[in-house]
Amino acid sequence: MNPYLLIVLLTSLGLGTALTLSSTHWLLAWLGLEVGTLAILPLMAQRHHPRATEAATKYFIVQATAAATLLFAAFNNAWLQGHSDIQHMSHPLFTSMITLALLLKLGLAPMHTWMPQVIQGVSLNTGLIVSTWQKIAPFILLLQIKQIHPPLLTIIGLASILIGGWGGLNQTQLRKILAYSSIAHLGWILLILQHSTALATYALLIYIFMTSATFITLKKCKATTINMLTTTWTKAPTITLVAPLMLLSLGGLPPLSGFAPKWFILQELTQLNFIPHASIAAMAALLSLSYYLRLSYSITLSLSPNNLPECLQWRVNYPISTPLSSALPAALALTLFLLPLTPSALTLII
Amino acid sequence: MTPIQMTFSTNFLLGLMGLTFHRTHLLSALLRLESMMLSLFLATSLWALQLSTINIATVPMLVLAFSACSASSGLRLLVATARTHGSDHMQNLNLLQC
């Protein structure tokens, strides 16, 4: 893509999120969300492939509907209430409508069906942006709304964890697997959203690091299906060592950093006496873990039984360093080694 | 709820229903999206008159400008879909199913 165009689009993406994060009025929040949506559409459709066009169309319709519903509920609430502050909404119906619109924007169950399709249709870099950056602005808005019906977020969070686990079990396309894993992680964040904003922010941050590391690794291996992952050890042996650890961090196993958000979320839920929610969430995390293990099996645990010097890829692969792959060491370090620093991280966020 | 609020709410909800239950054409989905934004434009235009606040009088223009931007974006996606898929039938958008 033309570098000037790329700079304009990426700046608009950042501008959109910054507008939403800094707004107290619903109109400015909606403006920021719309700018973000409009800026990412050319990035999604730049390949002129039928799948990319279809993904961009579906993404646009979903996001535009959610944004219009958000604005409608915000204006109705302001009409009835007198002011249109984000943090002081009081009408139950329109607060729930705004919450549902934001959850549609995020791709949580039961409004999740567009996520796997959209992330599958676009390239890995754009999928990374959709999975990580585009989630920040709706989450910040969700954090600020006072929930009138607390069970709504809890039920949707649990449903997202379950659907994220079950949906990814039958997939071979890596981008769809990452989409379902994204749904599951956002479900975990949603569970704790109303009880502790610090933990929700921390979980979102760790999720962004882990997902970025995974997408950049897949981009480096140029792998989009599970079968293509099996040749990783010829392309980048170091990634073959580290990728299982990264996937297990996504699954939430100690002593990797993915364990920290799950641990603290379960601790907070049990302290507040939500034992069934905590149990269901912990059990449903096993479903996601099974497909992460499947991926790490294809990368590392199944090598062909020949001598190492014999097994070279027959296609010569010159090492490509895209601008994004220079971020891989940082993302990997944050994905693997952040657990001992959790107390200081939480102090920074609280 | 005042009659005016009922009017534009019904307008919006009818458009949302049409968008949800779209059947054949992508263009009709985009049209519903436009009708939703139109009802929001009406709402903000009448707001300044009904509730006697004048400091939100520019809001209708902002809403209109951004809805025009997203409408043009939707139309160019429609053209791209027609180029790659042949028509704008929604059943043709099935390349990415799980």
Short mmCIF file of C-alpha atoms in Angstrom, two decimals:
data_model
loop_
_atom_site.label_atom_id
_atom_site.label_comp_id
_atom_site.label_asym_id
_atom_site.label_seq_id
_atom_site.Cartn_x
_atom_site.Cartn_y
_atom_site.Cartn_z
CA MET A 1 0.00 0.00 0.00
CA ASN A 2 1.08 3.54 -0.67
CA PRO A 3 3.09 4.63 2.40
CA TYR A 4 1.35 8.01 2.64
CA LEU A 5 -2.02 6.29 2.66
CA LEU A 6 -0.81 3.83 5.25
CA ILE A 7 0.36 6.61 7.52
CA VAL A 8 -2.95 8.45 7.19
CA LEU A 9 -4.95 5.30 7.95
CA LEU A 10 -2.88 4.26 10.95
CA THR A 11 -2.95 7.79 12.33
CA SER A 12 -6.73 7.86 11.93
CA LEU A 13 -6.95 4.56 13.77
CA GLY A 14 -4.97 5.97 16.66
CA LEU A 15 -6.97 9.20 16.53
CA GLY A 16 -10.27 7.35 16.70
CA THR A 17 -9.32 5.41 19.80
CA ALA A 18 -7.80 8.49 21.41
CA LEU A 19 -11.03 10.46 20.78
CA THR A 20 -13.11 7.76 22.42
CA LEU A 21 -10.79 7.39 25.37
CA SER A 22 -10.78 11.11 26.10
CA SER A 23 -14.51 11.73 25.77
CA THR A 24 -17.16 12.35 28.42
CA HIS A 25 -19.97 13.00 25.96
CA TRP A 26 -21.53 10.16 24.02
CA LEU A 27 -21.33 12.04 20.72
CA LEU A 28 -17.55 12.24 20.86
CA ALA A 29 -17.32 8.60 21.89
CA TRP A 30 -19.43 7.63 18.88
CA LEU A 31 -17.29 9.86 16.62
CA GLY A 32 -14.12 8.11 17.78
CA LEU A 33 -15.63 4.68 17.16
CA GLU A 34 -16.81 5.67 13.68
CA VAL A 35 -13.41 7.12 12.74
CA GLY A 36 -11.75 3.89 13.85
CA THR A 37 -14.16 1.79 11.81
CA LEU A 38 -13.74 3.92 8.68
CA ALA A 39 -9.96 3.93 9.00
CA ILE A 40 -9.55 0.20 9.19
CA LEU A 41 -11.83 -0.66 6.25
CA PRO A 42 -9.26 0.18 3.52
CA LEU A 43 -6.65 -1.80 5.45
CA MET A 44 -8.97 -4.79 5.43
CA ALA A 45 -10.01 -4.56 1.79
CA GLN A 46 -6.63 -3.68 0.31
CA ARG A 47 -5.97 -7.14 -1.05
CA HIS A 48 -8.83 -7.07 -3.58
CA HIS A 49 -9.47 -10.73 -2.86
CA PRO A 50 -13.11 -11.91 -2.59
CA ARG A 51 -12.55 -13.07 0.98
CA ALA A 52 -11.07 -9.76 2.01
CA THR A 53 -13.94 -7.81 0.44
CA GLU A 54 -16.50 -10.03 2.11
CA ALA A 55 -14.76 -9.66 5.48
CA ALA A 56 -14.63 -5.88 5.11
CA THR A 57 -18.34 -5.73 4.19
CA LYS A 58 -19.40 -7.85 7.14
CA TYR A 59 -17.20 -5.87 9.52
CA PHE A 60 -18.59 -2.58 8.24
CA ILE A 61 -22.24 -3.59 8.57
CA VAL A 62 -21.77 -4.97 12.09
CA GLN A 63 -19.80 -1.99 13.37
CA ALA A 64 -22.07 0.59 11.75
CA THR A 65 -25.17 -1.06 13.22
CA ALA A 66 -23.60 -1.18 16.67
CA ALA A 67 -22.52 2.46 16.44
CA ALA A 68 -25.97 3.62 15.30
CA THR A 69 -27.68 1.69 18.11
CA LEU A 70 -25.20 3.19 20.57
CA LEU A 71 -26.00 6.70 19.41
CA PHE A 72 -29.74 6.05 19.48
CA ALA A 73 -29.70 4.77 23.04
CA ALA A 74 -27.37 7.59 24.11
CA PHE A 75 -29.64 10.26 22.64
CA ASN A 76 -32.75 8.72 24.16
CA ASN A 77 -31.09 8.52 27.53
CA ALA A 78 -29.95 12.14 27.24
CA TRP A 79 -33.46 13.23 26.19
CA LEU A 80 -34.95 11.64 29.29
CA GLN A 81 -32.18 12.57 31.64
CA GLY A 82 -31.04 16.04 30.65
CA HIS A 83 -27.34 15.42 30.20
CA SER A 84 -25.35 13.04 28.08
CA ASP A 85 -22.47 12.13 30.35
CA ILE A 86 -21.02 8.70 29.85
CA GLN A 87 -20.50 8.04 33.52
CA HIS A 88 -23.89 9.14 34.83
CA MET A 89 -26.38 7.19 32.81
CA SER A 90 -29.44 6.12 34.69
CA HIS A 91 -32.13 4.76 32.38
CA PRO A 92 -32.15 0.94 32.62
CA LEU A 93 -33.42 0.14 29.12
CA PHE A 94 -31.03 2.41 27.28
CA THR A 95 -28.08 1.48 29.45
CA SER A 96 -28.67 -2.16 28.54
CA MET A 97 -29.06 -1.21 24.88
CA ILE A 98 -25.75 0.66 24.93
CA THR A 99 -24.09 -2.28 26.65
CA LEU A 100 -25.41 -4.69 24.02
CA ALA A 101 -24.25 -2.40 21.21
CA LEU A 102 -20.74 -2.25 22.70
CA LEU A 103 -20.69 -6.04 23.11
CA LEU A 104 -21.69 -6.41 19.46
CA LYS A 105 -18.77 -4.15 18.58
CA LEU A 106 -16.43 -6.35 20.60
CA GLY A 107 -17.72 -9.61 19.16
CA LEU A 108 -18.90 -11.34 22.33
CA ALA A 109 -21.44 -14.12 22.44
CA PRO A 110 -24.17 -14.27 21.32
CA MET A 111 -23.16 -11.57 18.85
CA HIS A 112 -19.90 -13.24 17.92
CA THR A 113 -20.64 -14.85 14.56
CA TRP A 114 -18.95 -12.13 12.54
CA MET A 115 -15.60 -12.37 14.39
CA PRO A 116 -14.19 -15.64 13.01
CA GLN A 117 -15.32 -14.76 9.50
CA VAL A 118 -13.81 -11.29 9.51
CA ILE A 119 -10.49 -12.30 11.06
CA GLN A 120 -10.26 -15.20 8.63
CA GLY A 121 -10.78 -13.00 5.60
CA VAL A 122 -8.15 -10.38 6.26
CA SER A 123 -4.38 -10.64 6.36
CA LEU A 124 -2.56 -11.49 9.57
CA ASN A 125 -1.39 -7.93 10.24
CA THR A 126 -4.86 -6.45 9.83
CA GLY A 127 -6.30 -9.28 11.88
CA LEU A 128 -3.87 -8.30 14.62
CA ILE A 129 -5.13 -4.71 14.55
CA VAL A 130 -8.77 -5.82 14.59
CA SER A 131 -8.14 -8.23 17.48
CA THR A 132 -6.15 -5.91 19.69
CA TRP A 133 -6.43 -2.22 18.94
CA GLN A 134 -10.12 -2.14 18.04
CA LYS A 135 -11.06 -3.72 21.36
CA ILE A 136 -9.60 -0.96 23.48
CA ALA A 137 -12.12 1.81 22.77
CA PRO A 138 -15.34 -0.20 23.38
CA PHE A 139 -13.86 -1.62 26.57
CA ILE A 140 -13.06 1.76 27.97
CA LEU A 141 -16.64 2.80 27.30
CA LEU A 142 -17.93 -0.36 28.97
CA LEU A 143 -15.80 0.34 32.02
CA GLN A 144 -17.40 3.71 32.52
CA ILE A 145 -21.05 2.68 32.30
CA LYS A 146 -22.81 1.93 35.54
CA GLN A 147 -24.49 -1.41 34.94
CA ILE A 148 -28.16 -1.54 35.91
CA HIS A 149 -28.47 -5.29 35.34
CA PRO A 150 -25.31 -7.00 36.65
CA PRO A 151 -26.32 -10.50 35.49
CA LEU A 152 -26.24 -9.33 31.85
CA LEU A 153 -22.47 -8.98 31.69
CA THR A 154 -21.91 -12.11 33.76
CA ILE A 155 -24.08 -14.31 31.55
CA ILE A 156 -22.57 -12.92 28.36
CA GLY A 157 -19.07 -13.35 29.77
CA LEU A 158 -19.66 -16.99 30.65
CA ALA A 159 -21.34 -17.66 27.30
CA SER A 160 -18.37 -16.10 25.51
CA ILE A 161 -15.87 -18.27 27.38
CA LEU A 162 -17.88 -21.39 26.55
CA ILE A 163 -18.46 -20.48 22.90
CA GLY A 164 -14.85 -19.39 22.46
CA GLY A 165 -13.76 -22.77 23.75
CA TRP A 166 -16.21 -24.91 21.82
CA GLY A 167 -16.07 -22.96 18.59
CA GLY A 168 -12.34 -23.30 18.18
CA LEU A 169 -12.26 -27.05 18.63
CA ASN A 170 -13.23 -27.93 15.07
CA GLN A 171 -11.07 -25.39 13.26
CA THR A 172 -7.98 -25.88 11.17
CA GLN A 173 -7.64 -22.31 9.99
CA LEU A 174 -5.36 -20.48 12.39
CA ARG A 175 -7.06 -17.12 12.09
CA LYS A 176 -10.40 -18.61 13.06
CA ILE A 177 -8.75 -20.32 16.04
CA LEU A 178 -7.31 -16.98 17.11
CA ALA A 179 -10.72 -15.33 16.67
CA TYR A 180 -12.35 -17.87 18.99
CA SER A 181 -9.52 -17.49 21.48
CA SER A 182 -10.11 -13.76 21.35
CA ILE A 183 -13.80 -14.29 22.12
CA ALA A 184 -12.89 -16.47 25.10
CA HIS A 185 -10.40 -13.95 26.51
CA LEU A 186 -12.83 -11.09 26.15
CA GLY A 187 -15.36 -13.22 28.00
CA TRP A 188 -12.94 -13.54 30.93
CA ILE A 189 -12.45 -9.78 30.95
CA LEU A 190 -16.19 -9.22 30.86
CA LEU A 191 -16.71 -11.43 33.93
CA ILE A 192 -14.67 -9.14 36.13
CA LEU A 193 -15.55 -5.83 34.49
CA GLN A 194 -18.15 -4.68 36.96
CA HIS A 195 -16.31 -5.80 40.05
CA SER A 196 -12.78 -4.59 39.49
CA THR A 197 -11.77 -2.20 36.70
CA ALA A 198 -8.07 -2.63 37.51
CA LEU A 199 -8.20 -6.38 36.92
CA ALA A 200 -10.18 -5.91 33.71
CA THR A 201 -7.57 -3.46 32.41
CA TYR A 202 -4.73 -5.77 33.42
CA ALA A 203 -6.40 -8.74 31.75
CA LEU A 204 -6.95 -6.68 28.58
CA LEU A 205 -3.30 -5.63 28.54
CA ILE A 206 -1.98 -9.18 28.95
CA TYR A 207 -4.45 -10.38 26.30
CA ILE A 208 -3.12 -7.73 23.88
CA PHE A 209 0.49 -8.82 24.48
CA MET A 210 -0.29 -12.51 24.05
CA THR A 211 -2.40 -12.04 20.93
CA SER A 212 0.19 -9.74 19.34
CA ALA A 213 2.93 -12.29 19.99
CA THR A 214 0.81 -15.04 18.42
CA PHE A 215 -0.12 -13.07 15.33
CA ILE A 216 3.47 -11.89 14.75
CA THR A 217 4.75 -15.46 15.16
CA LEU A 218 2.26 -16.73 12.61
CA LYS A 219 3.21 -13.93 10.24
CA LYS A 220 6.86 -14.86 10.57
CA CYS A 221 6.12 -18.51 9.84
CA LYS A 222 3.74 -17.45 7.06
CA ALA A 223 1.32 -20.05 8.37
CA THR A 224 -2.44 -19.81 8.06
CA THR A 225 -3.52 -23.41 8.66
CA ILE A 226 -2.39 -26.00 11.17
CA ASN A 227 -0.67 -27.99 8.45
CA MET A 228 1.48 -25.05 7.53
CA LEU A 229 2.68 -24.81 11.10
CA THR A 230 4.49 -28.12 10.84
CA THR A 231 7.29 -26.64 8.72
CA THR A 232 8.15 -24.02 11.33
CA TRP A 233 11.20 -25.88 12.51
CA THR A 234 12.87 -25.47 9.15
CA LYS A 235 12.04 -21.81 8.86
CA ALA A 236 12.72 -20.54 12.35
CA PRO A 237 13.92 -23.08 14.91
CA THR A 238 13.85 -20.56 17.74
CA ILE A 239 10.17 -19.99 17.23
CA THR A 240 9.70 -23.76 17.40
CA LEU A 241 11.13 -23.62 20.90
CA VAL A 242 9.19 -20.63 22.12
CA ALA A 243 5.82 -21.01 20.41
CA PRO A 244 4.47 -23.75 22.70
CA LEU A 245 5.26 -21.58 25.70
CA MET A 246 3.44 -18.70 24.06
CA LEU A 247 0.39 -20.84 23.34
CA LEU A 248 0.36 -22.22 26.87
CA SER A 249 0.50 -18.65 28.12
CA LEU A 250 -2.64 -18.00 26.05
CA GLY A 251 -4.14 -21.02 27.74
CA GLY A 252 -3.36 -19.61 31.14
CA LEU A 253 -0.83 -21.95 32.65
CA PRO A 254 1.64 -20.93 35.34
CA PRO A 255 4.45 -19.80 35.43
CA LEU A 256 3.68 -17.82 32.29
CA SER A 257 2.05 -14.41 32.28
CA GLY A 258 -1.28 -15.62 30.92
CA PHE A 259 -1.87 -17.26 34.29
CA ALA A 260 -1.95 -13.97 36.19
CA PRO A 261 -5.23 -12.49 34.88
CA LYS A 262 -7.09 -15.79 35.18
CA TRP A 263 -5.78 -16.32 38.71
CA PHE A 264 -6.78 -12.90 39.93
CA ILE A 265 -10.16 -13.04 38.20
CA LEU A 266 -10.95 -16.37 39.86
CA GLN A 267 -9.73 -15.03 43.20
CA GLU A 268 -11.91 -11.94 42.91
CA LEU A 269 -14.94 -13.99 41.90
CA THR A 270 -14.56 -16.37 44.83
CA GLN A 271 -14.10 -13.50 47.24
CA LEU A 272 -17.39 -12.06 46.02
CA ASN A 273 -19.04 -15.47 46.44
CA PHE A 274 -19.65 -16.14 42.75
CA ILE A 275 -18.56 -19.76 43.05
CA PRO A 276 -20.62 -21.22 40.13
CA HIS A 277 -19.34 -18.52 37.78
CA ALA A 278 -15.75 -19.14 38.77
CA SER A 279 -16.12 -22.92 38.38
CA ILE A 280 -17.74 -22.69 34.95
CA ALA A 281 -15.12 -20.22 33.74
CA ALA A 282 -12.25 -22.35 35.00
CA MET A 283 -13.67 -25.51 33.41
CA ALA A 284 -14.37 -23.78 30.11
CA ALA A 285 -10.77 -22.58 29.94
CA LEU A 286 -9.85 -26.22 29.43
CA LEU A 287 -11.64 -26.20 26.07
CA SER A 288 -9.43 -23.38 24.83
CA LEU A 289 -6.39 -25.10 26.26
CA SER A 290 -7.10 -28.17 24.15
CA TYR A 291 -6.79 -26.34 20.87
CA TYR A 292 -3.73 -24.40 22.04
CA LEU A 293 -2.12 -27.73 22.86
CA ARG A 294 -3.08 -28.98 19.42
CA LEU A 295 -1.26 -26.05 17.85
CA SER A 296 1.83 -26.52 19.99
CA TYR A 297 1.76 -30.22 19.09
CA SER A 298 1.96 -29.39 15.38
CA ILE A 299 4.70 -26.83 15.88
CA THR A 300 7.06 -28.59 18.24
CA LEU A 301 6.05 -32.03 19.34
CA SER A 302 5.83 -33.64 15.92
CA LEU A 303 9.11 -33.53 14.06
CA SER A 304 9.80 -35.75 11.08
CA PRO A 305 12.04 -38.73 11.91
CA ASN A 306 14.98 -37.75 9.72
CA ASN A 307 18.37 -36.31 10.49
CA LEU A 308 18.45 -32.59 10.98
CA PRO A 309 20.74 -31.71 8.04
CA GLU A 310 18.54 -33.66 5.62
CA CYS A 311 15.36 -31.84 6.36
CA LEU A 312 15.58 -28.52 4.68
CA GLN A 313 12.62 -26.82 3.10
CA TRP A 314 12.77 -27.36 -0.62
CA ARG A 315 11.64 -23.81 -1.21
CA VAL A 316 14.36 -21.36 -0.27
CA ASN A 317 13.02 -18.93 2.23
CA TYR A 318 15.03 -15.78 2.64
CA PRO A 319 14.54 -14.31 6.10
CA ILE A 320 11.90 -11.61 5.85
CA SER A 321 11.81 -9.03 8.53
CA THR A 322 8.59 -7.11 8.24
CA PRO A 323 8.28 -3.98 10.35
CA LEU A 324 6.15 -5.94 12.72
CA SER A 325 8.56 -8.80 13.31
CA SER A 326 10.95 -6.49 15.13
CA ALA A 327 8.29 -6.30 17.84
CA LEU A 328 8.30 -10.07 18.27
CA PRO A 329 11.01 -10.31 20.95
CA ALA A 330 9.32 -7.66 23.06
CA ALA A 331 5.89 -9.25 22.69
CA LEU A 332 7.27 -12.70 23.48
CA ALA A 333 9.13 -11.48 26.54
CA LEU A 334 5.96 -9.86 27.84
CA THR A 335 3.97 -12.99 27.10
CA LEU A 336 6.28 -15.34 28.95
CA PHE A 337 7.94 -13.57 31.81
CA LEU A 338 5.48 -11.13 33.28
CA LEU A 339 4.15 -13.28 36.12
CA PRO A 340 6.74 -12.35 38.77
CA LEU A 341 6.08 -8.66 38.06
CA THR A 342 2.37 -8.90 38.68
CA PRO A 343 2.28 -7.07 42.04
CA SER A 344 4.06 -4.03 40.61
CA ALA A 345 1.90 -4.18 37.46
CA LEU A 346 -1.27 -4.19 39.52
CA THR A 347 -0.02 -1.30 41.64
CA LEU A 348 0.62 0.66 38.49
CA ILE A 349 -2.87 0.03 37.18
CA ILE A 350 -4.79 0.46 40.40
CA MET B 1 -42.01 9.31 26.58
CA THR B 2 -43.10 12.20 24.41
CA PRO B 3 -44.75 11.61 21.01
CA ILE B 4 -41.68 12.99 19.27
CA GLN B 5 -39.42 10.53 21.06
CA MET B 6 -41.85 7.75 20.21
CA THR B 7 -41.77 8.79 16.55
CA PHE B 8 -38.06 8.73 16.03
CA SER B 9 -37.63 5.66 18.20
CA THR B 10 -40.14 3.78 16.06
CA ASN B 11 -38.38 5.02 12.95
CA PHE B 12 -35.04 3.80 14.25
CA LEU B 13 -36.37 0.45 15.41
CA LEU B 14 -38.10 -0.19 12.09
CA GLY B 15 -34.82 0.46 10.32
CA LEU B 16 -32.99 -1.83 12.74
CA MET B 17 -35.54 -4.59 12.18
CA GLY B 18 -35.13 -4.21 8.44
CA LEU B 19 -31.36 -4.43 8.82
CA THR B 20 -31.58 -7.51 11.00
CA PHE B 21 -33.99 -9.38 8.76
CA HIS B 22 -32.38 -8.52 5.45
CA ARG B 23 -32.86 -11.23 2.92
CA THR B 24 -31.52 -10.67 -0.51
CA HIS B 25 -29.61 -7.55 -1.27
CA LEU B 26 -26.71 -5.83 0.42
CA LEU B 27 -28.01 -2.52 -0.89
CA SER B 28 -31.17 -2.82 1.18
CA ALA B 29 -29.07 -3.37 4.31
CA LEU B 30 -27.17 -0.16 3.54
CA LEU B 31 -30.46 1.64 2.96
CA ARG B 32 -31.71 0.56 6.39
CA LEU B 33 -28.49 1.83 7.91
CA GLU B 34 -29.15 5.18 6.28
CA SER B 35 -32.71 5.29 7.59
CA MET B 36 -31.39 4.66 11.12
CA MET B 37 -28.97 7.56 10.80
CA LEU B 38 -31.77 9.71 9.37
CA SER B 39 -33.92 9.06 12.43
CA LEU B 40 -30.98 10.05 14.61
CA PHE B 41 -30.62 13.27 12.58
CA LEU B 42 -34.30 14.01 13.18
CA ALA B 43 -33.88 13.33 16.88
CA THR B 44 -30.98 15.72 17.27
CA SER B 45 -32.64 18.38 15.12
CA LEU B 46 -35.78 18.36 17.25
CA TRP B 47 -33.79 18.21 20.45
CA ALA B 48 -32.78 21.86 20.39
CA LEU B 49 -36.38 22.91 19.79
CA GLN B 50 -38.11 20.61 22.23
CA LEU B 51 -35.80 20.74 25.18
CA SER B 52 -34.84 24.40 24.78
CA THR B 53 -31.11 23.79 24.84
CA ILE B 54 -29.27 25.58 22.07
CA ASN B 55 -25.73 24.49 22.72
CA ILE B 56 -26.22 21.21 20.88
CA ALA B 57 -27.52 22.88 17.74
CA THR B 58 -24.50 21.81 15.67
CA VAL B 59 -24.89 18.14 16.59
CA PRO B 60 -27.25 17.30 13.65
CA MET B 61 -24.62 18.49 11.19
CA LEU B 62 -21.92 16.35 12.80
CA VAL B 63 -24.19 13.30 12.80
CA LEU B 64 -25.10 13.95 9.17
CA ALA B 65 -21.46 14.37 8.12
CA PHE B 66 -20.33 11.16 9.72
CA SER B 67 -23.32 9.20 8.47
CA ALA B 68 -22.51 10.44 4.96
CA CYS B 69 -18.92 9.22 5.39
CA SER B 70 -20.01 5.79 6.51
CA ALA B 71 -22.64 5.63 3.78
CA SER B 72 -20.03 6.33 1.14
CA SER B 73 -17.81 3.70 2.71
CA GLY B 74 -20.68 1.22 2.55
CA LEU B 75 -21.33 2.04 -1.07
CA ARG B 76 -17.75 1.50 -2.09
CA LEU B 77 -17.79 -1.84 -0.28
CA LEU B 78 -20.95 -2.64 -2.25
CA VAL B 79 -19.11 -1.85 -5.50
CA ALA B 80 -16.16 -3.98 -4.38
CA THR B 81 -18.53 -6.84 -3.55
CA ALA B 82 -20.18 -6.52 -6.93
CA ARG B 83 -16.73 -6.71 -8.55
CA THR B 84 -15.53 -9.75 -6.66
CA HIS B 85 -18.76 -11.69 -6.08
CA GLY B 86 -20.70 -10.73 -9.18
CA SER B 87 -23.79 -9.34 -7.50
CA ASP B 88 -24.82 -7.98 -4.12
CA HIS B 89 -26.86 -10.99 -3.11
CA MET B 90 -26.29 -11.85 0.51
CA GLN B 91 -26.25 -15.59 -0.20
CA ASN B 92 -23.10 -15.10 -2.24
CA LEU B 93 -21.20 -13.84 0.79
CA ASN B 94 -20.52 -17.35 2.01
CA LEU B 95 -16.80 -17.78 1.36
CA LEU B 96 -15.84 -17.43 4.99
CA GLN B 97 -18.18 -19.82 6.72
CA CYS B 98 -16.80 -22.01 9.44
#
